[in-house]
Amino acid sequence: MVKRCAAALGALLIAGTAVGCTQPAESSVAQRLRQDAEAIHALGISGVQARVIEPDGTHSVATSGTADLATSDPVPSDGYFRMASTAKTLVATVVLQLAGEGSLTLDDTVERWLPDVVRGNGNDGTRITLRQLLQHTSGIHDDLPGYATPGEYYRQRYDTYTPAQLIARAMAHAPDFAPGSNWQYSNTGYILLAEIIQRATGRPAHTEIENRIVTPLRLHGTRWLGDSPTLPQPHARAYQFFGPGSEVDVTDQIALEPENLSWVTTTEDENTFFRALLGGRLLPADRLAEMKRTVPVSGDLETMWPGGRYGLGLAERPLSCGGAYWSHEGGDGGYITLNGVTGDGARSAVVSMSEALGDTPEHILAQESAAATLIDHALCP
């Protein structure tokens, strides 16, 4: 088995896989992890880092590719990356904790907490509940700024927006469907949830996340960056592949909505968080069960997540060996991360890729599928 060594002894890196100093050979888990990381790199992904934690606490770590195309530096096995939409699970956990404490209920309407915010063009906050925001069944249309070309990235990377501005962009559109009648991923719904956390507690959502999750779990590699465009060291640089001859370093940029998207983490911390959540350390059994009540996702996302379903800030995906695992991937600014944990929180895996293939739907799907295969292999030893 591949185990972490004492810090004073360091670690031996063999073919991109961290092998514990007391272990003469890779375990089967570590071998497969290394092979799967190399398969992702072979797609043209500049850098890959992955970590599996087994039920006995054993860590297997693999890296592949380079952290910097200009220098060919190796990918750090403990490098920071942007958490992106994985932070939605942090937000959802805090909302469910507040519900358990009686500060709010999941059946509260948005209007109850944010009067006159969700309105216009058929939007009606009196008909949308917090549960629907959490589960992406609110019907609120997404209209977040973004970049599809290198020029747009360079023009927009330091732009900042207030939550009110981003919500107003969504309210300029009619709803995608009546609340509760369908499913469509909505980042705007989680912007509203962060605002509701602040209204219910008197503190920003990131402070509640730090106090309720990051500090108790000792997630020393998980940080809220606010409007800082840079990441702490060490980290692999992030790249966006827009097409042949257009591979752009997109490492530096300000998160669109800091309360939700301005988190960085490590593969160890992300594993620790999901193990704690599914292991019942953050929510009582009834609240965790509520989080795990799922509905089918939309057809376009089902292509990316075959058989996938969505609960309250938590996705369920099938395992090839039977059963299912729980996760919430994230993608932002070149960093694409997939994760997974078994239902009892005993076995987990995280893979972070420091390049996004964004040129064609086929390449996007190939990257997603290769990373999902790594997670499946890690959870089906």
Coordinates of C-alpha atoms in Angstrom, one line a residue:
M1 CA 0.0 0.0 0.0
V2 CA 1.2 3.6 -0.6
K3 CA 1.3 5.5 2.6
R4 CA 2.3 9.1 3.5
C5 CA 5.7 9.3 5.2
A6 CA 6.7 11.6 8.0
A7 CA 7.4 15.1 6.7
A8 CA 11.0 14.9 7.8
L9 CA 11.6 11.9 5.6
G10 CA 10.0 13.4 2.5
A11 CA 8.6 11.3 -0.3
L12 CA 10.0 9.4 -3.3
L13 CA 8.4 10.3 -6.6
I14 CA 8.4 7.5 -9.1
A15 CA 6.9 8.0 -12.5
G16 CA 4.7 10.7 -11.1
T17 CA 3.3 8.6 -8.2
A18 CA 4.2 9.4 -4.6
V19 CA 5.4 6.1 -3.0
G20 CA 5.7 6.0 0.8
C21 CA 9.2 5.6 2.1
T22 CA 8.3 2.3 3.9
Q23 CA 6.8 0.7 0.9
P24 CA 9.0 -1.0 -1.7
A25 CA 6.4 -1.1 -4.5
E26 CA 3.1 0.4 -5.6
S27 CA -0.1 -1.0 -4.5
S28 CA -2.7 -2.0 -7.2
V29 CA -4.7 1.2 -6.2
A30 CA -1.6 3.3 -6.8
Q31 CA -0.7 1.6 -10.1
R32 CA -4.2 2.1 -11.5
L33 CA -4.3 5.7 -10.3
R34 CA -1.0 6.5 -12.0
Q35 CA -2.2 4.8 -15.2
D36 CA -5.4 6.8 -15.2
A37 CA -3.7 10.1 -14.5
E38 CA -1.3 9.4 -17.4
A39 CA -4.4 8.6 -19.6
I40 CA -5.8 12.0 -18.8
H41 CA -2.5 13.7 -19.6
A42 CA -2.4 11.8 -22.9
L43 CA -5.6 13.6 -24.0
G44 CA -3.6 16.9 -24.1
I45 CA -4.2 18.0 -20.5
S46 CA -1.1 19.9 -19.4
G47 CA -1.2 18.7 -15.7
V48 CA -3.0 16.2 -13.5
Q49 CA -2.9 15.5 -9.8
A50 CA -5.0 12.8 -8.1
R51 CA -5.4 11.4 -4.6
V52 CA -7.2 8.4 -3.3
I53 CA -7.8 7.8 0.4
E54 CA -8.8 4.2 1.4
P55 CA -10.9 3.1 4.4
D56 CA -7.8 2.5 6.5
G57 CA -6.5 6.1 5.8
T58 CA -3.9 5.1 3.2
H59 CA -3.2 7.8 0.7
S60 CA -2.2 7.1 -2.9
V61 CA -1.1 10.1 -5.0
A62 CA -0.3 10.4 -8.7
T63 CA 0.7 13.3 -10.9
S64 CA 1.3 13.5 -14.6
G65 CA 2.3 16.2 -17.1
T66 CA 3.7 19.6 -16.1
A67 CA 2.8 22.4 -13.9
D68 CA 4.0 25.1 -16.3
L69 CA 4.3 24.7 -20.1
A70 CA 7.0 27.3 -20.1
T71 CA 9.3 25.6 -17.6
S72 CA 8.2 22.0 -17.6
D73 CA 8.2 22.0 -13.8
P74 CA 6.5 18.9 -12.3
V75 CA 3.0 19.0 -11.1
P76 CA 3.0 19.4 -7.3
S77 CA 1.1 16.6 -5.6
D78 CA -0.3 19.0 -3.0
G79 CA -0.9 21.9 -5.3
Y80 CA -3.7 24.4 -4.8
F81 CA -6.5 24.7 -7.4
R82 CA -9.7 26.6 -7.8
M83 CA -12.5 24.7 -6.1
A84 CA -15.1 26.3 -8.5
S85 CA -18.6 24.7 -8.3
T86 CA -17.5 22.1 -5.8
A87 CA -18.0 24.9 -3.3
K88 CA -21.7 24.6 -3.9
T89 CA -21.6 21.6 -1.6
L90 CA -20.0 23.8 1.1
V91 CA -22.9 26.3 0.6
A92 CA -25.5 23.6 0.7
T93 CA -24.0 22.0 3.9
V94 CA -24.2 25.4 5.7
V95 CA -27.9 25.9 4.6
L96 CA -28.8 22.4 5.9
Q97 CA -27.0 23.1 9.1
L98 CA -29.0 26.3 9.5
A99 CA -32.2 24.4 8.8
G100 CA -31.3 21.9 11.5
E101 CA -30.7 24.7 13.9
G102 CA -34.1 26.2 13.1
S103 CA -32.7 29.4 11.6
L104 CA -34.5 28.7 8.4
T105 CA -36.4 26.0 6.7
L106 CA -35.9 24.4 3.3
D107 CA -39.5 25.3 2.4
D108 CA -39.0 29.0 3.1
T109 CA -39.5 31.0 0.0
V110 CA -36.8 33.2 -1.5
E111 CA -39.1 36.2 -0.9
R112 CA -39.1 35.4 2.8
W113 CA -35.4 36.1 3.0
L114 CA -34.7 38.4 0.0
P115 CA -37.9 40.5 -0.5
D116 CA -38.4 41.9 -4.0
V117 CA -35.1 40.4 -5.3
V118 CA -36.5 37.7 -7.5
R119 CA -39.1 39.4 -9.6
G120 CA -39.8 40.6 -13.1
N121 CA -40.2 38.8 -16.5
G122 CA -42.2 36.1 -14.8
N123 CA -39.7 35.5 -12.0
D124 CA -41.5 35.2 -8.7
G125 CA -39.6 34.7 -5.4
T126 CA -42.8 33.9 -3.6
R127 CA -43.1 30.6 -5.6
I128 CA -39.4 29.4 -5.2
T129 CA -38.2 27.6 -2.1
L130 CA -34.7 27.2 -0.7
R131 CA -34.9 23.5 -1.5
Q132 CA -35.5 24.3 -5.2
L133 CA -32.5 26.6 -5.2
L134 CA -30.3 23.9 -3.7
Q135 CA -31.6 21.3 -6.1
H136 CA -31.5 23.4 -9.3
T137 CA -35.3 23.1 -9.8
S138 CA -36.1 26.8 -9.3
G139 CA -36.3 27.5 -13.0
I140 CA -34.1 30.7 -12.6
H141 CA -32.2 31.3 -15.8
D142 CA -28.5 31.6 -15.7
D143 CA -26.8 34.6 -17.4
L144 CA -23.3 34.8 -15.9
P145 CA -20.5 36.6 -17.8
G146 CA -17.8 34.3 -19.3
Y147 CA -15.2 34.0 -22.0
A148 CA -15.2 31.8 -25.1
T149 CA -12.2 33.3 -26.8
P150 CA -8.7 34.4 -25.6
G151 CA -9.6 38.0 -26.3
E152 CA -12.6 37.8 -24.0
Y153 CA -10.5 36.3 -21.3
Y154 CA -7.9 39.1 -21.4
R155 CA -10.6 41.7 -21.4
Q156 CA -12.7 40.2 -18.6
R157 CA -10.3 38.4 -16.3
Y158 CA -10.1 41.3 -13.7
D159 CA -13.8 42.4 -13.9
T160 CA -15.7 42.3 -10.7
Y161 CA -19.5 42.0 -10.1
T162 CA -21.7 42.4 -7.0
P163 CA -24.3 39.6 -6.3
A164 CA -27.0 42.2 -7.0
Q165 CA -25.6 42.7 -10.5
L166 CA -25.4 39.0 -11.3
I167 CA -28.9 38.4 -10.0
A168 CA -30.2 41.3 -12.1
R169 CA -28.8 39.7 -15.2
A170 CA -30.8 36.5 -14.4
M171 CA -34.0 38.5 -13.7
A172 CA -33.7 40.1 -17.2
H173 CA -34.8 36.7 -18.6
A174 CA -38.0 34.7 -18.2
P175 CA -37.7 31.6 -16.1
D176 CA -36.6 28.4 -17.9
F177 CA -39.6 26.6 -16.4
A178 CA -42.1 26.8 -13.5
P179 CA -40.5 26.2 -10.1
G180 CA -40.3 22.5 -9.3
S181 CA -41.3 21.3 -12.7
N182 CA -37.9 20.5 -14.2
W183 CA -34.2 20.6 -13.6
Q184 CA -31.5 23.0 -15.0
Y185 CA -28.2 23.9 -13.4
S186 CA -28.3 27.4 -12.1
N187 CA -25.3 29.2 -10.6
T188 CA -27.6 32.1 -9.9
G189 CA -29.5 30.0 -7.5
Y190 CA -26.4 29.5 -5.3
I191 CA -25.7 33.2 -5.5
L192 CA -29.1 33.7 -3.9
L193 CA -28.3 31.0 -1.3
A194 CA -25.1 32.8 -0.3
E195 CA -27.1 36.0 0.2
I196 CA -29.7 34.1 2.3
I197 CA -27.0 32.7 4.5
Q198 CA -25.8 36.2 5.2
R199 CA -29.3 37.4 5.9
A200 CA -30.0 34.5 8.2
T201 CA -26.7 34.7 10.2
G202 CA -25.6 38.3 9.8
R203 CA -22.2 37.0 8.5
P204 CA -21.0 36.4 4.9
A205 CA -21.4 32.9 3.5
H206 CA -17.6 32.5 3.3
T207 CA -17.3 33.2 7.1
E208 CA -19.9 30.7 7.9
I209 CA -18.2 28.1 5.7
E210 CA -14.9 28.8 7.4
N211 CA -16.4 28.6 10.9
R212 CA -18.6 25.6 10.3
I213 CA -16.5 23.4 7.9
V214 CA -13.0 24.6 7.2
T215 CA -11.8 25.2 10.7
P216 CA -13.5 22.2 12.4
L217 CA -12.1 19.8 9.8
R218 CA -8.7 21.5 9.8
L219 CA -8.7 22.1 6.1
H220 CA -5.5 24.0 6.1
G221 CA -5.2 24.0 2.3
T222 CA -8.7 25.4 1.8
R223 CA -8.9 29.2 1.5
W224 CA -11.3 31.9 0.5
L225 CA -9.5 34.4 -1.9
G226 CA -12.1 37.1 -2.2
D227 CA -11.3 39.2 -5.2
S228 CA -7.6 38.2 -5.4
P229 CA -6.8 37.0 -9.0
T230 CA -3.8 34.8 -7.9
L231 CA -3.5 31.5 -6.1
P232 CA -1.2 30.6 -3.2
Q233 CA 1.9 28.5 -3.9
P234 CA 2.4 25.8 -4.9
H235 CA 0.1 25.4 -7.8
A236 CA 0.1 24.2 -11.4
R237 CA -0.7 27.0 -13.9
A238 CA -4.1 26.7 -15.5
Y239 CA -4.7 26.6 -19.2
Q240 CA -7.7 26.8 -21.5
F241 CA -7.5 25.1 -24.8
F242 CA -9.7 27.2 -27.2
G243 CA -8.5 25.2 -30.3
P244 CA -5.3 24.4 -32.2
G245 CA -2.7 27.1 -31.7
S246 CA -4.8 28.7 -29.0
E247 CA -3.8 27.3 -25.6
V248 CA -3.9 30.2 -23.1
D249 CA -2.6 30.6 -19.6
V250 CA -5.7 31.6 -17.6
T251 CA -4.3 31.2 -14.1
D252 CA -4.9 34.8 -13.1
Q253 CA -8.5 35.9 -12.9
I254 CA -11.0 37.2 -10.4
A255 CA -13.9 34.9 -9.5
L256 CA -17.2 36.0 -10.9
E257 CA -19.0 35.7 -7.6
P258 CA -16.5 35.5 -4.7
E259 CA -18.9 34.1 -2.0
N260 CA -19.4 30.9 -4.2
L261 CA -16.4 30.7 -6.5
S262 CA -13.4 32.2 -4.8
W263 CA -12.3 29.1 -2.9
V264 CA -9.0 27.2 -3.5
T265 CA -8.3 23.8 -2.0
T266 CA -6.1 20.7 -2.4
T267 CA -6.8 17.1 -3.2
E268 CA -6.2 16.1 0.4
D269 CA -8.6 18.7 1.8
E270 CA -11.3 18.0 -0.8
N271 CA -11.1 14.3 0.1
T272 CA -11.3 15.1 3.8
F273 CA -14.4 17.3 3.3
F274 CA -16.4 14.8 1.3
R275 CA -15.4 11.9 3.7
A276 CA -16.5 14.0 6.7
L277 CA -19.8 15.0 5.0
L278 CA -20.8 11.5 3.9
G279 CA -19.5 10.1 7.1
G280 CA -22.0 12.1 9.1
R281 CA -19.6 14.5 10.7
L282 CA -21.1 17.7 9.4
L283 CA -24.8 16.9 9.3
P284 CA -27.1 14.7 11.4
A285 CA -28.5 11.6 9.7
D286 CA -31.9 13.1 8.8
R287 CA -30.3 16.2 7.1
L288 CA -27.8 14.1 5.3
A289 CA -30.6 11.8 4.0
E290 CA -32.4 14.9 2.8
M291 CA -29.3 16.1 1.0
K292 CA -29.2 12.7 -0.7
R293 CA -32.7 12.7 -2.1
T294 CA -32.1 13.1 -5.8
V295 CA -33.9 14.0 -9.0
P296 CA -32.8 13.3 -12.6
V297 CA -30.5 15.9 -14.2
S298 CA -31.2 17.5 -17.5
G299 CA -30.5 15.7 -20.8
D300 CA -27.4 17.7 -21.7
L301 CA -25.8 17.1 -18.3
E302 CA -26.8 13.4 -18.4
T303 CA -24.5 13.1 -21.4
M304 CA -21.7 14.2 -19.1
W305 CA -23.0 12.2 -16.1
P306 CA -24.5 9.0 -17.4
G307 CA -27.1 7.9 -14.9
G308 CA -26.4 10.9 -12.8
R309 CA -28.9 12.5 -10.3
Y310 CA -28.8 15.6 -8.1
G311 CA -29.7 16.1 -4.5
L312 CA -29.2 19.2 -2.5
G313 CA -25.8 20.4 -3.6
L314 CA -24.6 16.9 -4.0
A315 CA -24.6 14.7 -7.2
E316 CA -25.1 10.9 -7.3
R317 CA -23.4 8.9 -10.0
P318 CA -23.3 5.1 -10.6
L319 CA -20.3 2.9 -10.0
S320 CA -19.3 0.2 -12.5
C321 CA -18.9 -2.3 -9.6
G322 CA -22.5 -1.6 -8.4
G323 CA -24.1 1.0 -6.2
A324 CA -23.2 4.7 -6.5
Y325 CA -20.9 7.4 -5.2
W326 CA -21.4 11.1 -4.2
S327 CA -19.6 14.1 -5.6
H328 CA -19.7 17.6 -6.9
E329 CA -17.3 18.4 -9.7
G330 CA -16.0 21.9 -10.4
G331 CA -14.6 23.8 -13.4
D332 CA -13.4 27.3 -13.5
G333 CA -10.5 29.2 -15.1
G334 CA -8.7 26.1 -16.6
Y335 CA -9.0 24.0 -13.5
I336 CA -11.4 21.0 -13.8
T337 CA -11.8 18.8 -10.8
L338 CA -13.8 15.6 -10.3
N339 CA -14.3 13.9 -6.9
G340 CA -16.1 10.9 -5.4
V341 CA -16.8 9.3 -2.1
T342 CA -18.6 6.1 -1.2
G343 CA -21.9 6.4 0.7
D344 CA -20.4 5.7 4.0
G345 CA -17.5 8.2 3.5
A346 CA -14.9 5.5 3.8
R347 CA -13.2 5.6 0.4
S348 CA -12.7 8.8 -1.7
A349 CA -10.9 10.1 -4.6
V350 CA -10.2 13.5 -6.2
V351 CA -8.6 14.4 -9.5
S352 CA -7.7 18.0 -10.4
M353 CA -6.7 18.9 -14.0
S354 CA -5.0 22.1 -14.7
E355 CA -6.2 22.5 -18.3
A356 CA -9.7 22.6 -19.7
L357 CA -10.3 21.3 -23.3
G358 CA -13.0 23.8 -24.3
D359 CA -12.8 23.7 -28.1
T360 CA -15.4 21.0 -29.0
P361 CA -18.1 19.1 -27.2
E362 CA -16.3 15.9 -28.1
H363 CA -13.1 17.0 -26.3
I364 CA -15.0 18.3 -23.3
L365 CA -16.8 14.9 -23.0
A366 CA -13.5 13.0 -23.5
Q367 CA -11.9 14.9 -20.6
E368 CA -14.9 14.4 -18.4
S369 CA -15.1 10.7 -19.2
A370 CA -11.4 10.1 -18.6
A371 CA -11.6 11.8 -15.2
A372 CA -14.8 9.9 -14.3
T373 CA -13.0 6.7 -15.2
L374 CA -10.2 7.5 -12.7
I375 CA -12.8 8.1 -10.0
D376 CA -14.7 4.9 -10.8
H377 CA -11.5 2.8 -10.7
A378 CA -10.4 4.4 -7.4
L379 CA -13.8 3.6 -5.8
C380 CA -14.0 0.1 -7.3
P381 CA -10.6 -1.3 -6.3

